[in-house]
């Protein structure tokens, strides 16, 4: 296989699907060499099959807002790959959601899920519904209307959605309530990220951020360093950023920045428990403003409009918000300010130029599909609990999550160690995930 040829075909076939094309290109570039050592993959056209989603559902979602006006959005579910298990992946509610965005996320999810060691295929879904400024009642009505269509596409052994940007515990609750009414079965295993009193895994809310810090700690230990005492810049203030702030602080690091679409909050003395708790209130308010943190804690937080977290001096950068949120210029600014490690927690948070810059300028870098896999891994643990009608304690889930993150790190080291001894975590994660999915596809024949 030649990455350039396949990319040229995909660009012609899917013009303008930039996020999808970017995600595919990154994986193909990483795996090309290994792939070409396996003529059986080439013969079975594994790559050509793997870059296409198995199917995409598109549906209209109509609901009524608080003023009594009828609103219409578009809903999607992209079932990308089921070679190693049922379709699994989150739902994103964001005004910019397009098929391209969900295809990139579903594609990434396929390899990420393979890395978790658990049997889960890849999927993603969501809607261009914009939660910003919406009331709680509007969120509920939208979730109910969305599920009226989605429920036909999903099932506990078929496709298991969860949260992503704009979808957290509240939304999963409303989605599940409607699913249960339509399906007339108490199938808790059909969604993950549920409330802890009705089948949700204790620690699922924290899992993405906790897992990211376990991975980061592994990476730093391998490089002879430790997160303790590091200044950490975090972008975003949602669920993932929240979990990362808790664990980073617990491990002795100082979180000196969080950010939002409106700007950055600099916190020179490090984020406190009160501030971390306030992130949850900010998220639930649907205001999408990080300035609210500075208003609440005026002495300790300094807000700057229009700036990113990457403008704040730090040792370790943790993008926790959105794809392509860290550009090559941001990478240069980080490096110039002394940053020496970036662990991508958001899906495809770094632009290709930023990754290239980090890798060629001595900044340790690891990609989202390895770093953030603790979220979906804990969803997998939630599915296991639901299927066997049991509940594990937080400590048990945390131990399993830690073990899984250690194993993901080991896979990256196994497949990413370069002849000079350095570790290319991008290659490592992509090759490890790819080999598992490709082997399963091959064994299951031409379907
Ligand atoms: O990007 C992700 O891995 C998620 N949004 C979590 C997916 C899941 O099924 O828990």
XYZ file of C-alpha atoms and ligand atoms in Angstrom:
457
model
C 0.000 0.000 0.000
C 1.072 3.520 -0.738
C -0.311 6.149 1.646
C -0.165 8.856 -1.030
C -2.245 6.846 -3.507
C -4.891 5.950 -0.963
C -5.055 9.523 0.297
C -5.431 10.865 -3.243
C -8.381 8.529 -3.798
C -10.001 9.471 -0.490
C -9.502 13.201 -1.094
C -11.233 12.896 -4.463
C -14.045 10.825 -3.020
C -14.607 12.868 0.163
C -13.586 16.437 -0.709
C -13.685 18.810 2.255
C -13.843 16.045 4.886
C -10.688 17.487 6.376
C -10.751 16.009 9.884
C -11.447 12.532 8.502
C -8.668 12.824 5.901
C -6.224 14.109 8.543
C -6.949 11.209 10.910
C -6.611 8.595 8.152
C -3.378 10.104 6.846
C -1.752 10.031 10.281
C -2.553 6.344 10.785
C -1.575 5.241 7.272
C 1.766 7.061 7.443
C 2.511 5.295 10.729
C 1.590 1.793 9.602
C 2.734 1.799 5.952
C 6.087 0.157 6.588
C 4.725 -2.611 8.829
C 1.738 -3.176 6.536
C 3.948 -3.727 3.552
C 5.715 -6.530 5.370
C 2.381 -8.415 5.387
C 1.355 -9.388 1.834
C -1.728 -11.125 3.281
C -3.048 -7.709 4.411
C -2.503 -6.270 0.942
C -4.232 -9.237 -0.706
C -7.280 -8.865 1.548
C -7.339 -5.074 0.923
C -7.391 -4.494 4.675
C -6.535 -0.790 4.489
C -9.095 -0.025 1.785
C -11.768 -1.671 3.945
C -10.596 -0.190 7.219
C -10.780 3.458 6.157
C -14.488 3.178 5.253
C -17.118 3.122 8.008
C -19.263 -0.022 8.027
C -22.353 2.209 7.901
C -23.589 5.688 8.791
C -27.086 6.469 10.054
C -28.324 10.023 9.500
C -31.612 11.229 10.943
C -33.669 14.359 11.572
C -34.191 15.398 15.187
C -37.083 17.772 15.804
C -37.813 19.240 19.227
C -39.523 22.273 20.805
C -37.510 24.968 22.617
C -38.567 26.899 25.751
C -40.252 29.616 23.675
C -42.436 26.987 22.021
C -40.542 27.226 18.728
C -39.908 24.099 16.680
C -36.206 23.327 16.155
C -34.650 20.810 13.785
C -31.157 19.326 14.009
C -29.381 16.422 12.338
C -28.379 13.290 14.248
C -25.773 10.708 13.220
C -24.327 7.375 14.243
C -21.196 6.214 12.460
C -20.598 2.491 12.994
C -17.004 2.318 11.887
C -15.538 -1.097 12.548
C -16.708 -4.212 14.405
C -13.726 -6.528 13.872
C -12.898 -6.942 17.553
C -16.239 -6.293 19.250
C -19.576 -4.468 19.128
C -19.507 -0.831 17.998
C -18.477 1.425 20.868
C -17.896 5.152 21.136
C -19.299 8.424 22.349
C -21.903 10.941 21.215
C -20.874 14.534 20.551
C -23.359 17.415 20.725
C -21.695 20.487 19.243
C -22.751 23.049 16.658
C -19.816 22.127 14.382
C -20.623 18.385 14.162
C -20.460 17.073 10.584
C -20.109 13.596 9.056
C -16.393 14.356 8.597
C -15.918 15.045 12.303
C -17.749 11.887 13.332
C -15.907 9.779 10.740
C -12.555 10.975 12.086
C -13.679 10.238 15.638
C -15.064 6.799 14.723
C -11.867 5.928 12.857
C -9.697 6.966 15.827
C -12.019 5.137 18.191
C -11.444 1.862 16.343
C -7.705 1.888 17.087
C -8.071 3.371 20.554
C -10.533 0.674 21.557
C -8.149 -1.957 20.222
C -5.438 -0.551 22.510
C -7.601 -0.892 25.625
C -7.170 -4.696 25.519
C -10.989 -5.005 25.728
C -13.186 -6.413 22.912
C -14.804 -3.257 21.507
C -15.233 -2.076 17.915
C -15.262 1.596 16.933
C -18.147 4.055 16.512
C -19.097 7.671 17.071
C -22.277 9.698 16.841
C -23.864 12.950 17.762
C -25.612 15.998 16.460
C -25.096 19.593 15.390
C -27.321 20.549 18.355
C -25.575 23.381 20.259
C -25.939 22.965 24.051
C -24.556 26.488 24.681
C -27.239 28.664 26.267
C -29.800 25.859 26.417
C -31.899 25.230 29.529
C -31.970 21.904 31.318
C -35.480 21.259 29.927
C -34.290 21.938 26.396
C -31.395 19.525 26.849
C -33.838 16.874 28.056
C -36.256 17.377 25.180
C -33.440 17.256 22.660
C -32.006 14.042 24.157
C -35.457 12.420 24.065
C -36.029 13.435 20.442
C -32.533 12.213 19.487
C -33.129 8.820 21.105
C -36.457 8.412 19.278
C -34.345 7.730 16.186
C -31.091 6.414 17.651
C -32.624 3.543 19.607
C -33.216 1.508 16.459
C -29.474 1.567 15.656
C -28.063 0.509 19.036
C -28.140 -2.390 21.496
C -25.971 -3.842 24.286
C -24.432 -6.432 21.927
C -24.604 -4.236 18.858
C -23.584 -0.636 19.453
C -23.032 1.076 22.805
C -22.855 4.885 22.827
C -21.474 7.028 25.671
C -20.597 10.690 26.216
C -18.193 12.997 24.413
C -18.081 16.792 24.060
C -21.486 18.157 25.109
C -22.727 14.795 26.422
C -22.115 13.945 30.089
C -23.932 12.153 32.886
C -27.007 14.370 32.660
C -27.478 13.737 28.932
C -26.834 9.988 29.275
C -29.588 9.927 31.925
C -32.124 11.569 29.622
C -31.051 9.390 26.692
C -31.375 6.215 28.741
C -34.791 7.196 30.125
C -36.151 7.447 26.597
C -34.359 4.300 25.393
C -35.908 2.263 28.193
C -39.388 3.496 27.305
C -38.962 2.637 23.633
C -37.210 -0.725 24.025
C -39.331 -1.830 27.019
C -36.324 -3.586 28.478
C -33.957 -2.613 31.276
C -30.847 -2.999 29.149
C -28.386 -0.856 31.089
C -25.545 -2.147 28.928
C -26.807 -0.161 25.938
C -25.170 3.099 27.096
C -22.157 3.804 29.301
C -21.470 6.774 31.529
C -24.697 6.138 33.431
C -25.396 7.346 36.976
C -23.743 5.217 39.658
C -27.113 4.228 41.203
C -28.410 2.648 37.977
C -25.570 0.678 36.459
C -22.938 3.340 35.893
C -19.334 2.591 36.728
C -18.035 4.426 39.761
C -15.109 6.430 38.341
C -16.340 6.651 34.718
C -16.614 10.475 35.053
C -13.000 10.669 36.262
C -11.652 7.887 34.046
C -10.476 9.797 30.964
C -8.532 12.343 33.018
C -7.214 9.790 35.529
C -6.142 7.421 32.753
C -4.404 10.281 30.937
C -2.349 11.074 34.009
C -1.463 7.401 34.591
C -0.256 7.267 30.998
C 1.639 10.562 31.332
C 3.296 9.319 34.517
C 4.401 6.127 32.703
C 5.818 8.162 29.841
C 7.662 10.482 32.223
C 9.063 7.583 34.275
C 10.338 5.976 31.076
C 12.138 9.273 30.359
C 13.541 9.378 33.902
C 11.183 12.136 35.050
C 8.099 12.530 37.264
C 4.934 14.622 37.160
C 5.499 15.675 40.769
C 6.421 19.342 40.950
C 5.621 19.993 37.275
C 3.604 22.990 36.127
C 0.787 21.675 33.956
C -1.281 23.669 31.445
C -4.687 22.156 30.728
C -7.024 23.315 27.976
C -10.789 23.180 28.390
C -12.799 22.917 31.588
C -15.171 20.033 30.789
C -15.293 16.473 32.037
C -11.881 15.441 30.699
C -10.076 18.564 31.946
C -11.777 18.116 35.322
C -10.501 14.545 35.787
C -7.023 15.546 34.610
C -6.895 18.443 37.093
C -7.887 16.174 39.993
C -5.278 13.511 39.244
C -2.469 15.895 38.287
C -2.945 17.756 41.571
C -3.140 14.494 43.512
C 0.168 13.386 41.968
C 1.854 16.575 43.154
C 1.753 18.661 39.978
C 0.528 22.236 39.826
C -2.214 22.977 37.272
C -1.435 26.567 36.274
C -3.972 27.066 33.474
C -7.391 26.008 32.252
C -9.111 27.522 29.240
C -12.322 27.899 27.280
C -13.490 29.248 23.929
C -13.438 32.737 25.489
C -9.816 32.691 26.743
C -7.485 31.348 29.417
C -7.491 31.398 33.233
C -3.999 31.537 34.644
C -3.684 30.102 38.158
C -0.099 30.786 39.313
C -0.430 28.980 42.667
C -2.094 25.942 41.131
C -5.724 24.899 40.898
C -7.512 24.181 44.198
C -10.209 21.664 45.102
C -12.803 24.453 45.226
C -11.889 25.483 41.688
C -11.991 21.903 40.452
C -15.478 21.498 41.959
C -16.532 24.758 40.331
C -15.612 23.348 36.901
C -18.609 21.010 37.243
C -20.932 23.943 37.912
C -19.501 25.796 34.920
C -20.085 22.766 32.702
C -23.681 22.287 33.920
C -24.475 25.980 33.315
C -24.068 25.561 29.512
C -22.490 29.021 29.403
C -19.246 27.700 27.902
C -17.211 30.487 29.546
C -14.004 29.966 31.519
C -14.066 33.599 32.645
C -16.683 32.489 35.188
C -13.811 30.844 37.109
C -11.937 34.158 37.395
C -15.157 35.893 38.470
C -15.614 33.308 41.215
C -11.949 33.266 42.355
C -10.729 36.778 41.481
C -7.483 36.772 43.512
C -6.174 33.386 42.443
C -7.236 33.306 38.766
C -6.325 35.763 36.079
C -8.457 35.683 32.922
C -7.115 36.794 29.546
C -9.597 36.975 26.683
C -8.689 35.394 23.358
C -5.591 33.547 24.629
C -5.057 29.800 24.761
C -3.685 27.688 27.612
C -0.522 27.343 25.512
C 0.451 30.942 26.244
C 1.040 30.071 29.926
C 4.527 28.912 31.034
C 4.452 25.202 31.878
C 6.456 21.973 31.876
C 3.684 19.697 30.641
C 0.853 20.597 28.246
C -2.380 18.596 28.344
C -4.799 19.466 25.533
C -8.192 18.362 26.914
C -10.695 20.204 24.714
C -11.148 19.721 20.958
C -9.492 18.519 17.778
C -6.771 20.700 16.273
C -6.736 22.967 19.322
C -2.917 23.119 19.389
C -1.224 24.526 16.270
C 2.421 24.527 15.208
C 2.721 28.132 16.422
C 1.312 27.071 19.795
C 3.857 24.245 19.923
C 6.670 26.747 19.270
C 5.351 29.086 21.961
C 5.147 26.228 24.455
C 8.713 25.142 23.715
C 10.011 28.708 23.904
C 8.381 28.985 27.347
C 10.112 25.849 28.613
C 7.498 23.131 27.981
C 9.117 19.707 27.445
C 6.169 17.305 27.308
C 2.764 17.278 25.622
C 0.320 14.444 26.202
C -2.666 14.837 23.927
C -5.829 14.062 25.874
C -8.392 15.409 23.397
C -8.980 13.384 20.236
C -6.525 14.665 17.585
C -5.963 17.770 19.733
C -2.678 18.645 18.006
C -2.367 19.711 14.396
C 0.100 17.647 12.306
C 2.586 20.562 12.261
C 2.524 20.731 16.060
C 3.223 16.994 16.417
C 6.053 17.226 13.895
C 7.517 20.205 15.754
C 7.350 18.461 19.135
C 8.913 15.275 17.792
C 11.801 17.134 16.144
C 12.495 19.570 18.962
C 12.928 17.325 21.959
C 9.405 17.656 23.371
C 8.013 14.313 24.574
C 4.718 13.670 22.800
C 1.987 11.012 23.013
C -1.216 10.893 20.935
C -4.815 11.027 22.143
C -5.754 7.534 21.107
C -3.302 6.168 23.685
C -3.486 8.900 26.321
C -7.271 9.240 26.522
C -8.190 5.568 26.124
C -8.922 5.242 29.847
C -12.355 6.769 29.252
C -13.582 4.152 26.833
C -11.703 1.431 28.727
C -13.753 2.248 31.813
C -16.852 2.193 29.616
C -15.793 -1.348 28.707
C -15.552 -2.158 32.412
C -19.038 -0.684 32.872
C -20.343 -3.008 30.133
C -18.775 -5.973 31.921
C -20.454 -4.989 35.187
C -23.815 -4.536 33.448
C -23.585 -7.870 31.618
C -22.834 -9.730 34.833
C -25.197 -7.633 37.026
C -22.497 -6.639 39.485
C -20.928 -3.451 40.763
C -17.251 -2.901 41.500
C -15.966 -0.396 44.033
C -14.146 2.747 42.926
C -10.866 1.216 44.099
C -11.421 -1.898 41.976
C -12.230 0.137 38.867
C -9.242 2.403 39.487
C -6.898 -0.590 39.777
C -8.215 -2.055 36.507
C -7.938 1.333 34.783
C -4.372 1.729 36.003
C -3.472 -1.738 34.742
C -5.003 -0.986 31.327
C -3.109 2.311 30.996
C 0.134 0.521 31.893
C -0.598 -2.035 29.197
C -1.345 0.669 26.589
C 1.951 2.321 27.440
C 3.752 -1.003 27.053
C 2.163 -1.552 23.620
C 3.351 1.917 22.536
C 6.866 1.111 23.702
C 6.818 -2.294 21.988
C 5.750 -0.953 18.590
C 7.191 2.573 18.846
C 10.801 2.066 19.964
C 13.109 3.448 17.270
C 16.581 2.209 16.300
C 18.143 5.070 18.328
C 16.237 3.943 21.442
C 13.777 6.831 21.459
C 10.041 6.078 21.512
C 7.714 7.318 18.805
C 4.396 7.110 20.671
C 2.398 8.069 17.557
C 3.798 5.142 15.596
C 3.611 2.849 18.598
C -0.074 3.520 19.266
C -1.082 3.402 15.608
C 0.789 0.197 14.789
C -0.369 -1.603 17.958
C -4.035 -0.714 17.353
C -3.805 -1.383 13.635
C -2.226 -4.835 13.955
C -4.964 -6.019 16.287
C -7.830 -4.787 14.074
C -6.163 -5.916 10.828
C -5.492 -9.415 12.154
C -9.111 -9.772 13.313
C -10.422 -8.590 9.932
C -8.191 -11.029 8.111
C -9.322 -13.954 10.270
C -12.996 -13.094 9.709
C -12.747 -13.224 5.940
C -13.916 -10.862 3.227
C -16.998 -9.228 4.731
O -13.452 9.644 22.741
C -13.779 8.761 23.549
O -13.079 7.767 23.735
C -15.027 8.932 24.273
N -15.685 9.945 24.073
C -15.512 7.863 25.198
C -16.239 6.809 24.457
C -16.886 5.753 25.322
O -17.558 4.897 24.725
O -16.749 5.764 26.547
